[in-house]
Amino acid sequence: MATLEPQNEAERHRDGTSSETGRLPGTLIRGGQLVVGTALVDYGRRQRSSRGTAATVGGGALIFSALGGMSRVKRALTDRTDSERATEPERRETAVRRSITVDGTPESLYEQWRDPETFAEIMGHFAEVTPVDEGRFRWTVHGPYGRDIGWETSVVVDEPGEICRWETPTDAVLPNEGAVRFEEAPGDRGTVVTLSVAFEPPGGTLGSAALEQFDIVPKKLVGVALDRFKSLVESGEVPTLDRNPSGRGSGDTV
Amino acid sequence: MRALTWHGKQDVRVEEVPRPEVVNPTDAVIEVTATAICGSDLHLYHGRVPSMREGDVLGHEPMGRVVEVGEDVETLEEGDRVVVPFTISCGACWFCEHDLYSLCDNSNPNAELARETMGHSPAGLFGYSHMLGGYAGGQAEYLRVPYADVGPVKIESDLTDEQVLFLSDIFPTGHMAAENADIDENDTVAVWGCGPVGQFAIQSADLLGADRVVAIDRVPERLEMAREHGDAVTIDYEDEDVYDRLMDLTGGRGPDSCIDAVGTDAHGTGVVATSDRVKQRLLLEDDRPTVLREAIRCCRKGGTLSVPGVYVGRADNFPVGPLMNKGITVKTGQTHVQRYLGPLLDQIESGNIDPSFVVTHDEPLERGPELYETFNDKEDDCIKVVLRP
């Protein structure tokens, strides 16, 4: 099975953002162009003469050059939508671990997590989860065009108040495993709940394609599941945009 | 039902949308009787706030009558008259229990989206983008109110809608801005922006014991309102240099507290302000921090900067050196409205303040789109718009 350790370091390098060396002179030149260009535009806008117009045009060109043309503008656009970037296939991490602090004791939270009804609601954003028998669940993820993908998990480690770990058989269509751990938080802050999931897509790229096709983003799966669990425990309900009115209709997905 | 919906930059429409229902057991649905346009709605109007979708119902300053309650609602029943805070808060998490309602951990269904951008998610808000909840807003005939036992405040006296409506946002927001400014006796407080939040900040600074309040704007009727209702000294920044005048007024010390009641869409002059506008158009910068820069420059050493003005993303040329070297304390955040509802309703009921003084326009909801434009252009002496669905 894939490791449950987070792979953020590796991602960062693949992303190329750590290779800053050698960029500085270019940045300085571009910065200078931007300042001078902006000053020229500002000056030009105040002058109602051909000289003013020339300054504006020249300044605009400098600014555009400083920005490296449309490619950089495009990249800037991408920067704005971090959420979209996070779901780009090449950045999709297959093993994720994250923690949240929830009001309650490790024992009581463990009990709630292990309640099949609660568990189905926690995972409701991602899959339909139905109990098969003690410690076994059937997971169904709905894909596009009415196609579903599914698997069964069995609890393999179960220590009340501490940890619960589950996994699919190795021949599952999309082998994966998950674990939740409960640890007392410092002070009176409740319990640190740590959820990990790892997908081991079969057949390399073919398997990755399955993650993409069914829009399985482990990072989002884990983050949202923890949010849902916390809200359910602390406020008695999961916040929802179900039947939320808008010009698009009723509900958030339309 | 009829609602004001967002369709892009400077495109607000009156549209027929589905009527909201009780979904979760702590929900209530109210029939809106009065709802206001907030200055921060103009940031949406300018297309500044990310994660808005076409058709989103706007509005976060509503009040009305309860028409439906979920099975777990204990404090409200059908027919109750309520003002609804713009912050949606569960009342049970660590933040709500510490009176930090606008930082509620549980009310944002899109918390993951907010976390990716900000590191953590604040509370969900009504009608204020999907990153901040995605909840339909209150510029509509009906509104679904989650956690109905935590937010809405019941109005049992015969005060008019205009007198209590601003408990939903701008009165508590101005008040928290003044509280965050750490005002002591003999202090001079400078307030940038004399829109409705600025007006309430000026009044609250006075209530909290400021020796003198200086109000900065460029719109004559707003400066007039600050002089008349807030007893403020005023500076028109298009006529005078703000730094020079503030130093004159304070013997060179600078104001003890500065309040930025403007936020991301600040106007300004000069090279840096132009650079901001260019970068904003090219999506290289989200906010124009003109007021923050000026306030940090003017603030007394060791003074306090309070920021109720809304910012949405990243800003350039931020004077972090002056901020650090002058030892300035910064306090900010969306308003913890629920914290202030009781005390401020008392202030209104006892006659210490009548918030309706800011209202300049009171019109049917159908006129919403044109009033967004009027408010945005500051035409027709417009300071505050109330809409009636």
XYZ file of C-alpha atoms in Angstrom:
643
model
C 0.000 0.000 0.000
C 1.090 3.580 -0.541
C 2.525 5.462 2.354
C 0.265 7.578 4.531
C 2.925 10.256 4.914
C 2.121 13.536 3.196
C 4.039 14.145 -0.013
C 4.053 17.911 0.036
C 7.825 18.248 -0.257
C 7.958 16.190 -3.417
C 5.032 18.143 -4.850
C 6.698 21.417 -4.189
C 9.732 20.378 -6.211
C 7.695 18.950 -9.061
C 5.837 22.227 -9.153
C 9.155 23.989 -9.765
C 8.459 26.785 -7.288
C 11.615 26.058 -5.328
C 13.909 26.777 -8.287
C 14.211 30.504 -7.623
C 17.981 30.625 -8.294
C 18.999 32.795 -11.211
C 15.670 34.604 -11.389
C 16.583 37.688 -9.420
C 18.154 39.907 -12.125
C 15.110 39.387 -14.353
C 12.808 40.238 -11.490
C 14.729 43.453 -10.772
C 14.638 44.517 -14.412
C 10.937 43.794 -14.616
C 10.328 45.663 -11.360
C 12.182 48.696 -12.736
C 10.231 48.573 -15.960
C 7.012 48.412 -14.033
C 7.848 51.438 -11.868
C 9.075 53.565 -14.784
C 6.207 52.418 -17.008
C 3.646 53.239 -14.351
C 5.170 56.666 -13.728
C 5.059 57.380 -17.464
C 1.425 56.332 -17.704
C 0.583 58.516 -14.717
C 2.457 61.487 -16.192
C 0.905 60.901 -19.620
C -2.609 60.830 -18.246
C -2.139 64.282 -16.762
C -0.680 65.856 -19.922
C -3.179 66.653 -22.628
C -0.602 66.737 -25.426
C 1.034 64.463 -27.953
C 3.940 64.169 -25.525
C 1.520 62.959 -22.892
C 0.067 60.403 -25.264
C 3.533 59.184 -26.159
C 4.402 58.837 -22.479
C 1.235 56.858 -21.850
C 1.854 54.516 -24.764
C 5.542 54.074 -23.899
C 4.702 53.501 -20.248
C 2.062 50.952 -21.159
C 4.550 49.087 -23.359
C 7.089 49.011 -20.535
C 4.489 47.691 -18.127
C 3.450 45.027 -20.598
C 7.057 44.041 -21.158
C 7.670 43.967 -17.412
C 4.839 41.557 -17.083
C 6.364 39.356 -19.771
C 3.369 39.621 -22.059
C 0.271 37.529 -21.892
C 1.933 34.404 -20.558
C 2.634 36.050 -17.251
C -0.797 37.627 -17.163
C -2.197 34.174 -17.677
C -0.059 32.806 -14.888
C -1.233 35.619 -12.641
C -4.777 34.581 -13.415
C -3.933 31.042 -12.437
C -2.440 32.325 -9.203
C -5.756 33.822 -8.234
C -7.621 30.567 -8.336
C -5.605 28.461 -5.945
C -8.524 26.079 -5.587
C -8.463 25.285 -9.275
C -4.709 24.846 -9.255
C -5.045 22.383 -6.409
C -7.232 20.142 -8.518
C -4.946 20.069 -11.551
C -4.162 16.436 -12.280
C -0.377 16.779 -12.039
C -0.677 18.191 -8.521
C -3.082 15.557 -7.333
C -1.516 13.903 -4.323
C -2.562 10.315 -3.764
C -1.740 10.158 -0.047
C -2.886 12.886 2.309
C -2.967 13.419 6.037
C -4.560 16.313 7.866
C -5.675 17.203 11.401
C -8.474 19.226 12.911
C -9.267 20.083 16.530
C -12.740 19.087 17.668
C -14.554 19.752 20.936
C -14.947 16.490 22.875
C -12.907 13.670 24.411
C -11.046 11.146 22.245
C -13.417 8.434 23.537
C -16.646 10.262 22.672
C -15.380 11.356 19.267
C -14.203 7.850 18.461
C -17.694 6.577 19.312
C -19.338 9.130 17.026
C -16.964 8.442 14.160
C -17.681 4.708 14.429
C -21.461 5.253 14.253
C -22.303 4.107 10.686
C -24.854 6.890 10.247
C -22.321 9.565 11.238
C -19.654 7.981 9.070
C -21.981 8.017 6.055
C -22.703 11.705 6.636
C -19.016 12.632 7.095
C -18.159 11.017 3.752
C -21.404 12.122 2.089
C -19.691 14.775 -0.038
C -17.451 12.142 -1.600
C -19.148 8.763 -1.653
C -22.252 6.894 -0.662
C -21.104 4.747 2.255
C -23.331 1.909 3.438
C -22.536 -0.638 6.155
C -22.196 -4.241 4.952
C -21.570 -5.865 8.317
C -19.485 -5.140 11.422
C -16.488 -3.050 10.334
C -17.224 -3.449 6.608
C -18.502 -0.691 4.343
C -19.500 -0.433 0.709
C -18.301 2.834 -0.926
C -19.845 4.132 -4.152
C -18.519 7.204 -5.966
C -20.788 8.622 -8.636
C -18.976 9.612 -11.815
C -20.101 11.441 -14.946
C -22.684 9.914 -17.333
C -24.201 7.811 -14.567
C -21.068 5.679 -14.208
C -20.117 4.596 -10.705
C -16.957 3.235 -9.159
C -17.037 1.307 -5.902
C -15.144 -0.769 -3.413
C -15.455 -2.378 -0.023
C -13.341 -1.613 3.015
C -12.753 -3.590 6.201
C -11.549 -2.219 9.484
C -8.118 -3.718 10.123
C -7.004 -1.809 13.229
C -9.520 -0.726 15.830
C -8.473 0.669 19.195
C -11.423 2.466 20.847
C -10.656 6.091 21.725
C -7.418 5.999 19.761
C -7.401 4.812 16.190
C -9.392 3.126 13.472
C -7.818 2.015 10.206
C -9.561 0.510 7.186
C -8.459 -0.784 3.795
C -9.723 -2.351 0.589
C -8.571 -5.755 -0.630
C -5.518 -5.359 -2.874
C -7.517 -6.447 -5.931
C -10.096 -3.659 -5.514
C -10.766 -1.551 -8.607
C -9.159 1.407 -6.865
C -7.183 0.110 -3.882
C -7.109 2.568 -0.984
C -6.807 2.799 2.747
C -7.710 5.252 5.440
C -7.089 5.859 9.117
C -8.399 8.190 11.780
C -6.547 8.900 15.028
C -7.833 10.691 18.144
C -5.412 12.454 20.526
C -6.110 14.815 23.379
C -5.357 18.447 22.428
C -3.342 20.677 24.776
C -5.299 22.765 27.283
C -9.060 22.478 27.070
C -9.177 22.507 23.327
C -10.682 19.067 22.882
C -9.245 16.389 20.636
C -6.947 16.433 17.629
C -8.536 14.252 14.968
C -6.124 13.172 12.237
C -7.459 11.633 9.055
C -5.247 9.989 6.440
C -6.184 8.449 3.137
C -3.999 6.879 0.486
C -5.011 5.729 -2.955
C -2.861 3.321 -4.896
C -4.095 3.678 -8.423
C -3.490 0.447 -10.334
C -1.523 0.532 -13.566
C 0.097 3.953 -13.088
C -1.436 6.456 -15.508
C -4.527 4.342 -16.065
C -5.224 4.459 -12.353
C -4.512 8.182 -12.171
C -7.044 8.596 -14.938
C -9.613 6.871 -12.715
C -8.944 9.444 -9.960
C -9.398 12.219 -12.477
C -12.426 10.761 -14.148
C -14.280 10.406 -10.877
C -12.859 13.684 -9.636
C -11.331 12.083 -6.562
C -9.074 14.665 -4.933
C -7.724 13.040 -1.755
C -6.705 16.403 -0.270
C -10.238 17.749 -0.653
C -11.782 14.471 0.472
C -9.844 14.615 3.748
C -10.267 18.348 4.391
C -14.007 18.361 3.795
C -14.609 15.092 5.696
C -12.898 16.551 8.767
C -14.908 19.782 8.477
C -18.133 17.813 8.225
C -17.286 15.663 11.227
C -16.388 18.680 13.350
C -19.548 20.600 12.408
C -21.740 17.594 13.072
C -20.181 16.974 16.491
C -20.038 20.595 17.632
C -23.201 22.141 16.190
C -25.344 19.080 15.500
C -25.521 19.648 11.749
C -23.400 19.922 8.621
C -23.639 23.377 6.987
C -25.244 23.073 3.576
C -26.174 24.968 0.445
C -28.837 22.410 -0.372
C -31.837 24.220 -1.927
C -29.920 27.516 -1.750
C -31.728 29.925 -4.107
C -29.929 31.747 -6.925
C -30.533 32.853 -10.492
C -29.206 29.413 -11.456
C -32.025 27.626 -9.662
C -32.224 25.841 -6.335
C -29.149 24.245 -4.729
C -25.482 25.026 -5.128
C -24.612 22.716 -7.980
C -27.011 24.066 -10.577
C -39.609 35.105 -5.210
C -37.955 38.325 -6.383
C -34.305 38.872 -5.537
C -31.342 41.042 -6.493
C -28.767 38.870 -8.220
C -25.141 39.397 -9.228
C -24.206 38.881 -12.875
C -20.724 40.343 -13.129
C -19.056 43.706 -12.970
C -21.647 46.454 -12.463
C -24.427 44.073 -13.453
C -27.066 43.569 -10.754
C -30.543 42.388 -11.747
C -33.947 41.811 -10.217
C -34.741 38.204 -10.908
C -37.243 35.473 -10.082
C -35.462 32.780 -8.027
C -36.725 29.800 -5.985
C -38.029 30.584 -2.501
C -35.726 29.316 0.267
C -36.856 26.616 2.695
C -35.830 25.223 6.049
C -33.115 22.674 5.272
C -31.239 22.047 8.523
C -33.071 21.635 11.855
C -31.778 24.961 13.281
C -32.831 27.014 10.219
C -35.482 29.698 10.093
C -36.921 31.411 7.038
C -37.826 35.073 7.286
C -39.957 37.257 5.075
C -37.728 40.287 4.518
C -39.334 43.642 5.337
C -36.264 45.846 4.938
C -32.778 45.219 3.602
C -29.880 47.575 2.901
C -27.075 47.932 0.380
C -23.718 47.930 2.185
C -20.556 49.702 1.074
C -18.944 46.275 0.960
C -21.590 45.216 -1.596
C -19.836 47.669 -3.904
C -16.700 45.481 -3.790
C -18.895 42.708 -5.239
C -20.406 45.214 -7.672
C -16.896 46.077 -8.899
C -16.149 42.388 -9.361
C -13.343 42.578 -6.778
C -14.359 39.635 -4.643
C -13.290 36.234 -5.970
C -15.608 33.191 -6.142
C -18.841 35.004 -7.009
C -21.046 33.120 -9.465
C -23.557 34.510 -11.918
C -26.993 34.530 -10.352
C -25.852 34.723 -6.697
C -28.419 36.491 -4.490
C -26.865 39.593 -2.904
C -27.377 41.305 0.441
C -26.269 40.933 4.041
C -28.215 43.577 5.978
C -31.723 42.139 6.296
C -34.592 42.092 8.782
C -38.087 40.719 8.680
C -40.683 38.365 10.126
C -40.131 34.696 10.848
C -42.370 32.561 8.615
C -40.919 29.078 9.203
C -38.644 27.447 11.789
C -36.764 24.139 11.844
C -37.540 21.505 14.459
C -34.553 22.381 16.699
C -35.144 26.151 16.840
C -35.967 27.118 20.420
C -35.956 30.916 20.722
C -37.915 31.975 17.645
C -41.395 31.301 16.393
C -43.515 32.284 13.453
C -44.381 35.967 13.465
C -41.319 37.148 15.431
C -39.751 40.342 14.137
C -35.972 39.935 13.821
C -32.815 41.634 12.575
C -30.346 39.149 11.048
C -26.548 39.609 11.481
C -24.480 39.257 8.312
C -22.198 36.753 10.037
C -23.476 33.169 10.159
C -22.250 31.531 13.354
C -22.884 28.119 14.912
C -22.662 29.347 18.517
C -20.950 26.136 19.628
C -17.357 26.128 18.360
C -14.298 27.484 20.204
C -14.479 30.789 18.320
C -18.191 31.386 18.973
C -17.673 30.486 22.627
C -14.944 33.145 22.762
C -17.251 35.775 21.208
C -15.321 35.631 17.919
C -18.444 34.963 15.876
C -17.108 36.073 12.495
C -14.417 33.410 12.823
C -16.897 30.556 13.393
C -15.356 27.195 12.509
C -18.526 25.449 11.400
C -20.749 27.724 9.321
C -18.884 27.803 6.003
C -19.864 24.896 3.725
C -16.995 25.949 1.434
C -14.381 26.113 4.187
C -11.930 24.105 2.080
C -12.044 26.789 -0.630
C -11.345 29.542 1.913
C -8.585 27.511 3.530
C -6.732 27.103 0.247
C -6.560 30.873 -0.163
C -6.367 32.149 3.416
C -4.961 29.240 5.396
C -8.105 29.063 7.514
C -11.778 29.674 6.878
C -13.698 32.483 8.591
C -17.469 32.244 9.171
C -19.935 31.953 6.315
C -21.605 35.252 5.406
C -24.894 36.024 3.654
C -24.567 36.939 -0.020
C -20.816 37.435 -0.005
C -19.138 34.964 -2.407
C -18.723 31.209 -2.362
C -15.410 31.311 -0.546
C -17.279 32.949 2.342
C -20.129 30.461 2.435
C -22.076 30.763 -0.793
C -25.279 31.454 1.166
C -28.016 33.353 -0.683
C -28.280 36.931 0.568
C -31.059 39.064 1.999
C -31.815 41.466 -0.854
C -34.782 39.239 -1.586
C -38.319 38.564 -0.456
C -37.304 35.616 1.744
C -34.104 34.478 3.454
C -33.015 31.180 4.967
C -31.210 31.849 8.254
C -29.052 28.964 9.567
C -28.423 28.611 13.354
C -31.523 30.726 13.996
C -31.035 30.584 17.789
C -27.588 32.181 17.509
C -27.876 35.058 15.033
C -31.191 36.891 14.777
C -32.117 39.422 17.454
C -35.813 39.787 18.297
C -37.268 43.304 18.189
C -40.100 43.541 20.681
C -40.442 47.323 20.931
C -42.123 49.539 18.368
C -38.898 50.922 16.916
C -39.082 51.411 13.140
C -37.239 49.174 10.675
C -34.769 51.971 9.814
C -33.907 52.401 13.504
C -32.930 48.755 14.066
C -31.980 47.480 10.596
C -28.331 48.533 10.886
C -27.767 46.191 13.823
C -27.290 43.638 11.008
C -23.890 45.064 10.098
C -22.838 48.707 9.903
C -23.663 49.861 13.437
C -21.830 46.951 15.134
C -19.090 47.227 12.488
C -18.490 50.901 13.218
C -18.660 50.159 16.928
C -16.173 47.287 16.794
C -13.879 49.478 14.699
C -13.864 52.053 17.501
C -13.415 49.374 20.173
C -10.494 47.917 18.211
C -8.938 51.384 18.107
C -8.120 51.177 21.877
C -9.379 54.668 22.588
C -8.341 56.423 25.812
C -9.448 59.751 27.192
C -7.644 62.669 25.506
C -7.041 60.589 22.384
C -7.378 61.885 18.865
C -8.951 59.342 16.512
C -8.697 59.685 12.731
C -11.332 57.938 10.606
C -10.707 57.434 6.884
C -13.988 57.111 4.990
C -17.257 58.811 5.978
C -19.607 56.265 4.494
C -22.083 54.604 6.859
C -19.465 52.472 8.684
C -17.255 55.547 9.070
C -20.213 57.511 10.485
C -20.899 54.837 13.110
C -17.183 54.548 13.898
C -17.081 58.313 14.478
C -20.093 58.165 16.808
C -18.766 55.148 18.689
C -15.316 56.721 19.076
C -17.087 59.642 20.686
C -19.147 57.324 22.945
C -15.925 55.553 23.962
C -14.446 58.812 25.178
C -12.244 60.119 22.383
C -11.207 63.728 22.925
C -11.467 64.491 19.236
C -12.433 62.647 16.060
C -11.024 63.660 12.685
C -12.977 62.442 9.649
C -11.391 62.142 6.198
C -13.304 61.896 2.904
C -13.869 63.882 -0.270
C -17.674 63.781 -0.594
C -19.121 67.047 0.789
C -22.390 65.614 2.160
C -20.544 62.814 3.960
C -18.142 65.283 5.565
C -21.140 67.422 6.502
C -22.820 64.424 8.157
C -19.627 63.707 10.127
C -19.556 67.295 11.382
C -23.250 67.480 12.143
C -23.945 64.068 13.696
C -20.471 63.073 14.879
C -19.088 66.451 15.944
C -15.959 65.601 13.957
C -13.215 67.816 12.561
C -13.152 67.064 8.833
C -10.473 66.846 6.157
C -11.319 66.843 2.452
C -8.333 64.942 1.084
C -8.717 66.499 -2.350
C -8.250 69.974 -0.857
C -5.665 69.353 1.831
C -2.689 67.119 2.513
C -3.968 64.624 5.049
C -0.603 64.052 6.771
C 0.123 67.778 7.143
C -3.323 68.556 8.491
C -3.284 65.663 10.970
C 0.150 66.758 12.227
C -1.161 70.318 12.602
C -4.100 69.034 14.625
C -1.980 66.865 16.911
C 1.105 68.986 17.452
C 3.128 66.666 15.224
C 2.343 63.532 17.266
C -0.139 61.997 14.852
C -3.538 60.540 15.770
C -3.416 57.991 18.615
C -5.767 55.725 16.706
C -6.499 55.411 13.006
C -9.534 53.675 11.529
C -9.640 52.525 7.891
C -13.355 52.485 7.070
C -12.682 52.374 3.325
C -11.031 49.091 2.366
C -10.065 47.669 -0.969
C -11.611 50.184 -3.371
C -9.913 53.292 -1.987
C -9.455 56.197 -4.335
C -6.125 57.939 -4.331
C -3.794 60.128 -6.291
C -0.208 59.878 -7.480
C 2.079 57.295 -9.004
C 1.522 54.561 -6.437
C -2.267 54.821 -6.661
C -2.083 54.652 -10.468
C 0.247 51.674 -10.251
C -2.322 49.977 -7.976
C -5.073 50.530 -10.506
C -2.977 49.203 -13.396
C -1.950 46.123 -11.440
C -5.527 45.552 -10.303
C -6.764 45.615 -13.917
C -4.109 43.092 -14.892
C -5.107 40.913 -11.929
C -1.628 41.228 -10.433
C -2.985 42.832 -7.288
C -6.346 42.439 -5.567
C -6.481 45.406 -3.216
C -5.603 49.074 -3.370
C -4.205 49.722 0.123
C -4.129 53.514 -0.264
C -5.726 54.193 3.109
C -3.593 51.648 4.957
C -0.438 53.298 3.618
C -1.573 56.761 4.621
C -2.855 55.683 8.044
C 0.437 53.942 8.888
C 2.342 57.070 7.861
C 0.115 59.347 9.951
C -0.432 57.198 13.030
C 1.268 58.147 16.297
C 4.247 55.960 17.224
C 2.914 53.076 19.283
C -0.625 53.906 18.166
C -3.373 51.602 16.958
C -4.667 50.946 13.459
C -8.180 49.486 13.306
C -9.357 48.081 9.967
C -13.101 47.458 9.483
C -12.758 48.171 5.729
C -12.962 44.987 3.663
C -9.878 43.714 1.815
C -10.071 40.682 -0.430
C -6.617 39.424 -1.385
C -3.094 40.714 -1.911
C -1.743 44.253 -1.928
C 1.586 45.662 -3.094
C 3.783 48.442 -1.755
C 2.563 47.794 1.749
C 4.684 49.852 4.188
C 5.643 47.015 6.468
C 8.841 48.812 7.588
C 7.045 51.894 8.929
C 4.407 49.659 10.504
C 7.088 47.721 12.376
C 9.445 50.559 13.241
C 6.665 52.791 14.559
C 5.404 49.968 16.756
C 1.840 50.189 15.504
C -0.774 47.689 16.698
C -3.183 46.502 14.004
C -6.624 45.151 14.844
C -9.017 43.974 12.199
C -11.587 41.367 11.150
C -15.150 40.962 10.042
C -17.482 42.083 12.811
C -18.456 39.682 15.597
C -21.994 41.011 15.196
C -23.642 38.660 17.723
C -21.367 40.086 20.457
C -22.831 43.585 20.028
C -26.525 42.966 19.298
C -27.779 43.181 22.886
C -25.750 46.203 24.058
C -26.331 48.202 20.870
C -30.068 47.452 20.796
C -30.109 48.822 24.363
C -28.379 51.995 23.136
C -31.063 52.440 20.463
C -33.944 51.667 22.825
C -32.654 54.087 25.437
C -32.474 56.822 22.802
C -28.690 57.334 22.990
C -28.416 56.824 19.266
C -30.829 56.684 16.346
C -29.018 54.885 13.506
C -31.612 55.941 10.944
C -29.719 59.226 10.436
C -27.594 57.594 7.699
C -30.564 56.700 5.463
C -30.810 58.846 2.342
C -32.803 56.479 0.090
C -35.732 54.207 0.984
C -37.120 52.461 -2.112
C -38.757 49.248 -3.376
C -36.457 46.259 -4.072
C -37.290 46.533 -7.771
C -35.249 49.745 -7.935
C -32.188 47.922 -6.560
C -30.101 47.846 -9.750
C -30.303 51.606 -10.332
C -29.666 52.319 -6.652
C -26.497 50.201 -6.729
C -25.368 52.566 -9.465
C -26.447 55.696 -7.590
C -24.715 54.521 -4.395
C -21.579 53.544 -6.310
C -21.365 56.917 -8.068
C -22.240 58.764 -4.832
C -24.863 60.651 -6.822
C -28.019 62.200 -5.485
C -26.269 62.701 -2.083
C -26.576 58.950 -1.582
C -25.124 57.639 1.687
C -27.320 54.689 2.649
C -29.942 52.782 0.666
C -32.776 50.799 2.283
C -34.770 48.502 -0.010
C -38.270 47.127 0.627
C -38.993 43.747 -0.984
